[in-house]
């Protein structure tokens, strides 16, 4: 799973290229133009490093926080097949966090510092995880449509210029495609099931539609900043393009199942070839991203608690004779 | 073939795995390091899968579908030991339980490879191989934390003390020990316990921990006969929460 890295439009305009060596900068940009990948030891502009850390870190946080709403359904999943599949899915998400923290560490910020910024609220994660997964059907809608959105985002970003991030994303995308299949199969089962199951999945879709529309973020402001990030292949697609791609791929599938998308204005505009929709409530988006959502406090409290409870274990691992334990998977 | 004796044996093993797997899965997203979230989730998946395989054998012996058996029974119909149903607590208790439980389980399935009941012998071969990694994981961590900081040593010793009598309860004998032995289905709980002691002792020593004094040993029994702590009913209600909404529906 993944949350689109949120670039704050109100951020003070940076003198992005201030103090950069013009020759090195030109070489760097020429490499990117040639489609080469930038590796950890290569020279890179400060702003490139900073934006990538922010992006990869937010992505990693989204994976680990994203494990919480779905994780609460592992213990309640109906039947062996679903229980095993959901455990494997959420385990993958945690594995994505591990992979991404390592990728971000190659840019010079430690995992510990990143997790610290997460639990103190300094760095963000995907807004969608600040909403509750109220029923089993919510966990199914998340696995299908949020993971679908994640794939669109991650496929785009996997072609970005920073080598370690791109390679991590390629691996992640393979697993995400299984998540999407799992989620889709679950939603189909409910949508074609008993009237009770149908109602359950319709209600979940209705609840999750606004966060799904928020998922890709507000329309990008065309600024010097975003133009440079796109030239450097840090930002690979505009938020609106990704949202359109999502609607194009998934709205027909949702309608095929006889489910109702709670937006009367949603339709494919034959003239433009783009989807018309009611503009999402971006004030709500900002309120939630700044801590005002239904689950922000709870998510961070759970994470903080896990960090605090685990501190003695991490301390013991740092002892002289105590080398790191190889994980099972 | 003594079906009643075999069923009793299968039920207690399957329930242990189901409940232990469920508890392991509760660490998802909450581990002390990300790698441990992943490890506990792997073990949870193995154990739930193993439980499913045993319920499948039970199904072939005439019991209900695995899903129905696993997700619809109340606590008093379950045969797990009380040890596995206790809440995860902190990582110290979870780790010690993982160590004590998985050693016992791996030995159990190693013994069952030679069972005269062929379907169980077959499954045991596969499960034994998977559990080898669980035991390896537990050994590594117990030794590491037992030799870590003052705090980690103290925590691990306390967890071992608190777990011990529950762990002994895993070897509560059933009503058919003699039949299982005479028909070469299973060597029995006493034989298992002896091997278990022999296997865990070197690791406990390597971890600089001490087995509680024998004078304090008092196995906590009853689980195999359907007597459980209050935690198990809560667990089975949670586990069955969605399935029980409509047990006839496809989920
Ligand atoms: Fe993911
Ligand atoms: Fe995913």
XYZ file of C-alpha atoms and ligand atoms in Angstrom:
582
model
C 0.000 0.000 0.000
C 1.117 3.527 -0.463
C 0.233 7.090 0.120
C 1.106 9.696 -2.392
C 3.876 11.866 -1.013
C 2.217 15.105 -0.197
C 4.046 18.169 -1.394
C 2.801 21.074 0.651
C 1.745 23.868 -1.728
C 2.198 26.400 1.063
C 5.808 25.503 1.620
C 8.056 28.556 1.352
C 9.522 28.801 -2.121
C 12.981 27.378 -1.858
C 15.947 28.717 -3.613
C 16.319 25.174 -4.764
C 19.560 25.450 -6.629
C 21.273 27.853 -4.262
C 24.878 27.007 -3.665
C 24.933 24.036 -6.054
C 28.032 23.613 -8.231
C 26.751 24.448 -11.742
C 29.064 21.956 -13.461
C 28.064 19.080 -11.227
C 24.427 20.060 -11.543
C 24.646 20.047 -15.328
C 26.298 16.602 -15.296
C 23.624 15.328 -12.920
C 20.807 16.581 -15.097
C 22.444 15.192 -18.227
C 22.605 11.763 -16.587
C 18.921 11.912 -15.764
C 18.095 13.025 -19.289
C 19.995 10.006 -20.595
C 17.800 7.793 -18.392
C 20.616 6.819 -16.035
C 19.852 5.988 -12.418
C 21.316 7.979 -9.569
C 22.953 5.758 -6.944
C 23.596 6.496 -3.246
C 27.250 7.465 -3.618
C 26.669 9.690 -6.638
C 26.638 13.461 -6.388
C 23.129 14.898 -6.139
C 21.646 18.342 -5.415
C 20.589 18.954 -1.819
C 17.006 19.487 -2.831
C 16.945 16.162 -4.708
C 18.134 14.356 -1.610
C 15.690 16.188 0.627
C 12.631 15.533 -1.537
C 13.499 11.879 -2.021
C 13.979 11.310 1.681
C 10.630 12.941 2.299
C 8.905 10.892 -0.361
C 10.393 7.509 0.485
C 10.000 8.090 4.192
C 6.326 9.020 3.805
C 5.848 5.959 1.668
C 7.484 3.734 4.301
C 5.350 5.254 7.056
C 2.238 4.664 4.968
C 3.089 0.983 4.677
C 3.556 0.497 8.386
C 0.605 2.640 9.466
C -1.459 1.053 6.681
C -0.889 -2.306 8.364
C -2.981 -1.135 11.319
C -6.514 -0.709 9.870
C -6.237 -3.964 7.917
C -4.321 -5.698 10.681
C -7.291 -5.395 13.020
C -9.192 -7.695 10.636
C -6.589 -10.470 10.635
C -7.946 -11.807 13.906
C -11.507 -11.637 12.563
C -11.074 -12.777 8.950
C -13.813 -15.280 8.059
C -12.332 -18.681 7.360
C -8.901 -20.191 6.827
C -8.453 -18.996 3.275
C -9.153 -15.344 4.060
C -7.226 -15.379 7.297
C -4.117 -16.768 5.633
C -4.373 -14.400 2.690
C -4.872 -11.306 4.826
C -1.968 -12.233 7.097
C 0.248 -12.606 4.050
C -0.954 -9.314 2.610
C -0.372 -7.274 5.733
C 2.976 -8.988 6.210
C 3.899 -7.835 2.714
C 2.985 -4.265 3.646
C 5.243 -4.392 6.682
C 7.938 -5.847 4.447
C 7.455 -2.884 2.110
C 8.103 -0.553 5.012
C 11.322 -2.423 5.771
C 12.447 -2.194 2.156
C 11.586 1.486 1.895
C 13.231 2.496 5.160
C 16.389 0.844 3.819
C 16.057 2.756 0.544
C 15.649 6.039 2.435
C 18.593 5.183 4.680
C 20.838 5.168 1.605
C 20.184 8.925 1.462
C 21.518 9.476 4.959
C 18.576 9.399 7.364
C 18.439 6.500 9.818
C 15.380 4.310 10.304
C 15.295 5.353 13.918
C 15.208 9.051 13.000
C 12.430 8.413 10.513
C 10.310 6.451 12.974
C 10.920 9.137 15.525
C 9.622 11.771 13.100
C 6.596 9.571 12.468
C 5.591 9.148 16.086
C 6.164 12.786 16.936
C 3.904 13.752 14.038
C 6.692 15.566 12.202
C 6.451 13.485 9.074
C 3.292 12.417 7.291
C 1.816 9.225 5.932
C -1.041 8.580 3.566
C -4.186 10.333 4.663
C -6.419 7.345 3.905
C -5.169 5.520 6.982
C -6.639 8.158 9.238
C -10.048 6.668 8.523
C -11.361 3.585 10.299
C -11.956 0.168 8.718
C -15.318 -0.322 10.389
C -16.324 -3.674 8.919
C -14.791 -6.649 7.146
C -16.019 -5.141 3.889
C -13.975 -1.999 4.557
C -10.847 -4.123 4.708
C -11.840 -5.643 1.350
C -12.447 -2.246 -0.276
C -9.076 -1.057 1.049
C -7.284 -4.110 -0.316
C -8.859 -3.642 -3.717
C -9.131 0.082 -4.367
C -6.486 1.640 -2.140
C -3.987 -0.942 -3.308
C -5.118 -0.234 -6.874
C -4.372 3.438 -6.345
C -1.049 2.512 -4.811
C -0.087 0.484 -7.858
C -0.800 3.386 -10.220
C 1.377 5.608 -8.094
C 4.156 3.106 -7.588
C 4.403 1.977 -11.182
C 4.919 5.627 -12.126
C 7.478 6.205 -9.387
C 9.373 2.988 -10.120
C 10.594 4.698 -13.290
C 12.007 7.588 -11.277
C 15.672 8.497 -11.287
C 16.792 7.280 -7.876
C 18.034 3.692 -8.291
C 17.353 2.202 -4.841
C 13.800 3.584 -4.713
C 12.973 2.409 -8.230
C 14.255 -1.094 -7.547
C 12.377 -1.314 -4.247
C 9.206 -0.228 -6.028
C 9.578 -2.828 -8.735
C 9.635 -5.545 -6.108
C 6.788 -3.946 -4.229
C 4.593 -3.650 -7.321
C 4.749 -7.396 -7.912
C 3.358 -7.998 -4.426
C 0.814 -5.205 -4.738
C -0.680 -6.905 -7.756
C -1.452 -9.925 -5.558
C -3.049 -7.630 -2.995
C -5.244 -6.153 -5.667
C -6.364 -9.605 -6.804
C -7.053 -10.599 -3.230
C -9.062 -7.422 -2.631
C -10.980 -7.706 -5.874
C -11.873 -11.326 -5.200
C -13.125 -10.387 -1.757
C -15.256 -7.542 -3.060
C -16.704 -9.760 -5.807
C -17.552 -12.403 -3.203
C -19.414 -9.882 -1.082
C -21.081 -8.088 -3.999
C -22.412 -11.365 -5.381
C -23.219 -12.800 -1.965
C -26.196 -12.537 0.357
C -28.214 -9.291 0.561
C -26.507 -8.631 3.871
C -23.053 -8.976 2.337
C -24.017 -6.746 -0.577
C -25.219 -4.053 1.737
C -22.053 -4.351 3.787
C -19.793 -3.849 0.788
C -21.901 -1.003 -0.628
C -21.711 0.839 2.681
C -17.956 0.336 2.804
C -17.557 1.711 -0.723
C -19.683 4.734 0.166
C -17.545 5.392 3.234
C -14.247 4.968 1.404
C -15.008 6.902 -1.764
C -14.025 10.361 -0.448
C -10.688 9.115 0.968
C -10.054 7.283 -2.315
C -10.611 10.504 -4.254
C -8.258 12.256 -1.836
C -5.667 9.532 -2.227
C -3.773 11.046 -5.138
C -3.701 14.503 -3.588
C -4.992 17.871 -4.828
C -4.271 19.131 -8.327
C -0.612 19.987 -8.593
C 0.170 23.655 -8.637
C 2.441 24.309 -11.551
C 5.407 25.932 -9.882
C 9.122 26.091 -10.424
C 9.411 23.560 -7.701
C 7.243 20.857 -9.273
C 8.770 21.497 -12.681
C 12.252 20.832 -11.336
C 11.127 17.748 -9.446
C 9.602 16.399 -12.634
C 12.728 17.206 -14.636
C 14.784 15.331 -12.017
C 12.354 12.404 -12.234
C 11.464 12.608 -8.585
C 7.830 13.309 -9.295
C 6.727 11.144 -12.200
C 3.069 11.894 -12.815
C 0.661 14.618 -11.869
C -1.915 13.910 -9.187
C -4.763 14.574 -11.595
C -3.337 12.222 -14.211
C -3.073 9.434 -11.680
C -6.604 10.066 -10.429
C -7.919 9.923 -13.998
C -6.047 6.711 -14.652
C -7.563 5.206 -11.517
C -11.110 6.225 -12.415
C -10.665 4.925 -15.917
C -9.525 1.519 -14.757
C -11.752 0.955 -11.746
C -15.055 2.814 -12.047
C -16.278 0.446 -14.805
C -15.281 -2.537 -12.649
C -17.155 -1.117 -9.675
C -20.240 -0.503 -11.800
C -20.003 -4.027 -13.250
C -20.537 -5.354 -9.761
C -23.734 -3.324 -9.463
C -22.234 -1.126 -6.775
C -23.049 2.557 -6.594
C -20.325 5.168 -6.456
C -21.583 7.979 -4.224
C -21.010 10.786 -6.708
C -23.888 11.780 -9.019
C -21.521 13.759 -11.221
C -19.193 10.870 -11.928
C -19.176 10.079 -15.640
C -16.809 9.694 -18.545
C -16.858 12.896 -20.534
C -16.939 11.773 -24.174
C -15.684 15.126 -25.389
C -12.567 15.275 -23.212
C -12.029 11.568 -22.681
C -11.623 12.378 -18.993
C -13.795 11.606 -16.028
C -15.983 14.308 -14.573
C -16.496 14.150 -10.842
C -17.515 16.287 -7.918
C -14.451 18.100 -6.646
C -13.306 16.341 -3.459
C -13.466 18.333 -0.262
C -9.889 19.546 -0.007
C -10.521 21.397 3.230
C -11.381 18.076 4.797
C -8.206 16.614 3.269
C -6.088 19.351 4.837
C -7.855 19.070 8.161
C -7.163 15.326 8.265
C -3.565 15.585 7.093
C -2.929 18.093 9.854
C -4.149 15.732 12.517
C -7.912 16.289 12.549
C -9.075 12.969 11.082
C -11.039 10.312 12.950
C -8.032 8.047 13.558
C -4.887 10.229 13.464
C -4.426 10.201 17.212
C -5.157 6.499 17.539
C -2.779 5.455 14.739
C 0.107 7.422 16.188
C -0.657 6.259 19.709
C -0.547 2.621 18.613
C 2.739 3.168 16.805
C 4.222 5.109 19.715
C 3.160 2.413 22.135
C 4.773 -0.279 19.980
C 7.981 1.742 19.843
C 8.037 2.286 23.595
C 7.222 -1.318 24.432
C 9.924 -2.517 22.058
C 12.649 -0.249 23.338
C 14.135 -2.783 25.771
C 14.395 -5.322 22.956
C 16.227 -2.910 20.680
C 18.552 -1.949 23.514
C 19.384 -5.596 24.131
C 20.149 -6.010 20.432
C 22.705 -3.233 20.641
C 24.753 -5.159 23.206
C 28.248 -6.068 22.117
C 27.795 -9.787 21.565
C 24.384 -9.407 20.196
C 24.423 -9.260 16.429
C 21.302 -8.660 14.416
C 18.875 -11.540 14.019
C 18.096 -12.533 10.467
C 14.379 -12.246 9.838
C 12.483 -15.302 8.664
C 11.123 -13.746 5.544
C -7.986 -47.966 13.857
C -8.957 -46.237 17.058
C -10.808 -43.244 15.612
C -11.850 -41.738 18.928
C -8.290 -41.714 20.227
C -6.969 -40.283 16.971
C -9.586 -37.548 16.951
C -8.741 -36.517 20.470
C -5.079 -36.291 19.539
C -5.781 -34.347 16.348
C -8.106 -31.886 18.019
C -5.671 -30.855 20.692
C -2.831 -30.396 18.225
C -4.988 -28.501 15.742
C -6.415 -26.230 18.428
C -2.955 -25.480 19.828
C -1.761 -24.467 16.378
C -4.858 -22.447 15.582
C -4.741 -20.450 18.798
C -0.968 -20.044 18.847
C -1.083 -18.920 15.211
C -3.815 -16.458 16.060
C -1.773 -15.033 18.927
C 1.333 -14.801 16.755
C -0.642 -12.883 14.152
C -1.549 -10.283 16.762
C 2.045 -9.036 16.610
C 1.500 -7.814 13.044
C 2.321 -4.121 12.951
C 3.309 -4.010 16.614
C 6.650 -5.788 16.909
C 9.714 -4.280 18.594
C 11.492 -4.206 15.231
C 9.921 -4.522 11.797
C 11.795 -7.766 11.144
C 10.016 -9.359 14.105
C 6.580 -8.329 12.855
C 7.449 -10.168 9.714
C 8.836 -13.203 11.543
C 5.801 -13.578 13.794
C 3.511 -13.208 10.814
C 5.394 -15.955 8.955
C 5.055 -18.263 11.911
C 1.390 -17.373 12.280
C 0.750 -18.275 8.660
C 2.563 -21.593 9.036
C 0.658 -22.470 12.182
C -2.776 -21.536 10.865
C -2.003 -23.508 7.719
C -0.880 -26.493 9.798
C -4.021 -26.292 11.912
C -6.045 -26.296 8.688
C -4.271 -29.451 7.507
C -5.109 -31.253 10.763
C -8.741 -30.089 10.662
C -8.846 -31.467 7.121
C -7.828 -34.907 8.430
C -10.515 -34.595 11.073
C -12.999 -33.737 8.340
C -12.059 -36.932 6.535
C -12.716 -38.782 9.775
C -16.262 -37.438 9.763
C -15.974 -34.106 11.583
C -17.354 -30.845 10.180
C -15.669 -28.658 7.551
C -12.417 -27.060 8.787
C -13.896 -23.531 8.669
C -16.940 -24.548 10.664
C -14.894 -26.422 13.237
C -12.369 -23.644 13.654
C -14.621 -20.605 13.549
C -17.844 -21.793 15.165
C -16.874 -23.606 18.363
C -17.094 -21.954 21.743
C -14.171 -22.121 24.157
C -15.525 -25.035 26.174
C -15.419 -27.197 23.048
C -11.774 -26.460 22.404
C -8.797 -28.572 23.399
C -5.841 -26.249 23.305
C -3.625 -25.950 26.358
C -4.213 -22.863 28.473
C -0.657 -21.776 27.711
C -1.389 -20.853 24.086
C -4.557 -18.910 24.844
C -2.946 -16.423 27.246
C -2.712 -12.920 25.752
C 0.593 -11.978 24.123
C 1.594 -9.664 26.932
C 4.913 -8.080 26.143
C 7.593 -9.378 23.857
C 9.361 -11.215 26.703
C 6.395 -13.468 27.431
C 5.586 -13.941 23.743
C 9.158 -14.966 23.048
C 9.437 -17.401 25.959
C 6.099 -18.956 25.062
C 7.193 -19.238 21.446
C 10.370 -20.992 22.627
C 8.668 -23.419 25.017
C 5.731 -24.131 22.743
C 7.596 -24.583 19.487
C 10.168 -26.931 20.965
C 7.327 -29.123 22.190
C 5.462 -28.954 18.935
C 8.426 -29.680 16.753
C 9.247 -32.758 18.842
C 5.627 -33.845 18.738
C 5.575 -33.803 14.953
C 8.976 -35.435 14.758
C 7.562 -38.317 16.809
C 4.437 -38.432 14.651
C 6.436 -38.961 11.484
C 6.494 -42.615 12.602
C 2.811 -42.766 13.443
C 0.910 -45.830 12.269
C -1.893 -43.471 11.304
C -0.663 -42.729 7.805
C -2.451 -39.406 7.054
C -0.975 -37.904 10.214
C 2.502 -39.289 9.508
C 2.373 -37.667 6.072
C 1.350 -34.251 7.363
C 3.849 -34.488 10.218
C 6.752 -34.716 7.773
C 5.864 -31.392 6.230
C 5.000 -29.627 9.488
C 8.176 -30.800 11.192
C 10.237 -29.114 8.490
C 8.406 -25.810 8.906
C 8.655 -25.856 12.682
C 12.416 -26.283 12.508
C 12.647 -22.604 11.538
C 10.308 -21.542 14.308
C 12.491 -23.307 16.852
C 15.630 -21.821 15.351
C 14.117 -18.358 15.571
C 13.114 -18.844 19.211
C 16.501 -20.244 20.210
C 18.345 -17.329 18.665
C 16.219 -14.711 20.363
C 16.042 -16.352 23.771
C 19.820 -16.669 23.887
C 20.228 -13.105 22.673
C 17.788 -11.508 25.093
C 18.956 -13.677 27.993
C 22.455 -12.315 27.392
C 21.405 -8.766 26.579
C 20.977 -5.952 29.069
C 20.171 -6.266 32.780
C 16.594 -5.432 31.899
C 16.277 -7.990 29.137
C 17.802 -10.719 31.347
C 15.413 -9.950 34.182
C 12.428 -9.800 31.864
C 13.249 -13.125 30.238
C 13.729 -14.855 33.595
C 10.440 -13.477 34.892
C 8.666 -14.572 31.722
C 10.164 -18.048 32.040
C 9.063 -18.310 35.663
C 5.550 -17.186 34.842
C 5.271 -19.473 31.834
C 6.646 -22.607 33.365
C 3.598 -24.230 34.931
C 1.477 -23.304 31.939
C 4.096 -24.901 29.698
C 3.970 -28.109 31.742
C 0.223 -28.081 31.136
C 0.881 -28.668 27.426
C 1.679 -32.272 28.366
C -1.623 -32.954 30.104
C -2.399 -36.582 29.355
C -5.500 -37.557 27.450
C -7.909 -40.434 28.019
C -6.306 -42.600 25.353
C -2.578 -42.484 26.060
C -2.372 -46.293 26.322
C -4.327 -46.922 23.137
C -2.276 -44.403 21.182
C 0.918 -46.065 22.376
C -0.127 -49.671 21.884
C -1.341 -48.943 18.367
C 1.846 -47.009 17.562
C -0.073 -43.863 16.788
C 1.739 -41.621 19.245
C 4.295 -42.318 21.952
C 2.441 -40.183 24.463
C 2.720 -36.966 26.437
C 5.187 -38.262 29.049
C 7.708 -39.323 26.412
C 7.268 -35.959 24.706
C 7.832 -34.034 27.911
C 11.059 -35.930 28.636
C 12.450 -35.107 25.205
C 11.300 -31.525 25.505
C 13.178 -31.026 28.777
C 16.300 -32.460 27.183
C 15.973 -30.156 24.175
C 15.247 -26.868 25.878
C 17.761 -27.200 28.733
C 20.922 -26.416 26.741
C 19.361 -23.271 25.292
C 18.104 -22.093 28.647
C 21.651 -22.520 29.935
C 23.108 -20.678 26.960
C 20.672 -17.876 27.680
C 21.891 -17.735 31.296
C 18.375 -18.394 32.509
C 17.202 -20.857 35.116
C 14.398 -23.365 35.004
C 12.227 -22.709 38.075
C 12.984 -24.928 41.064
C 11.321 -28.303 40.726
C 9.568 -27.863 44.074
C 7.441 -25.138 42.465
C 6.319 -27.189 39.481
C 2.537 -27.489 39.299
C 1.260 -28.077 35.754
C -1.794 -25.986 34.898
C -4.187 -28.517 33.455
C -7.689 -28.590 32.058
C -7.232 -27.115 28.595
C -7.312 -30.506 26.895
C -10.655 -31.217 28.544
C -12.286 -27.909 27.644
C -11.491 -25.910 30.790
C -9.996 -22.597 29.786
C -9.046 -19.148 30.937
C -11.458 -16.284 30.257
C -9.192 -15.206 27.391
C -10.111 -18.078 25.111
C -13.810 -17.261 24.833
C -12.914 -13.665 23.970
C -10.495 -14.947 21.368
C -12.928 -17.342 19.687
C -15.646 -14.705 19.585
C -13.268 -12.316 17.902
C -12.033 -14.982 15.512
C -15.563 -15.937 14.532
C -16.994 -12.417 14.505
C -17.405 -12.136 10.728
C -17.863 -15.818 9.924
C -20.675 -16.095 12.479
C -22.582 -13.208 10.868
C -23.740 -15.793 8.349
C -22.079 -19.211 8.551
C -23.915 -20.391 5.432
C -22.591 -17.531 3.293
C -19.481 -17.688 1.136
C -16.873 -15.366 2.524
Fe 2.537 -2.001 0.164
Fe -0.584 -3.572 -0.730
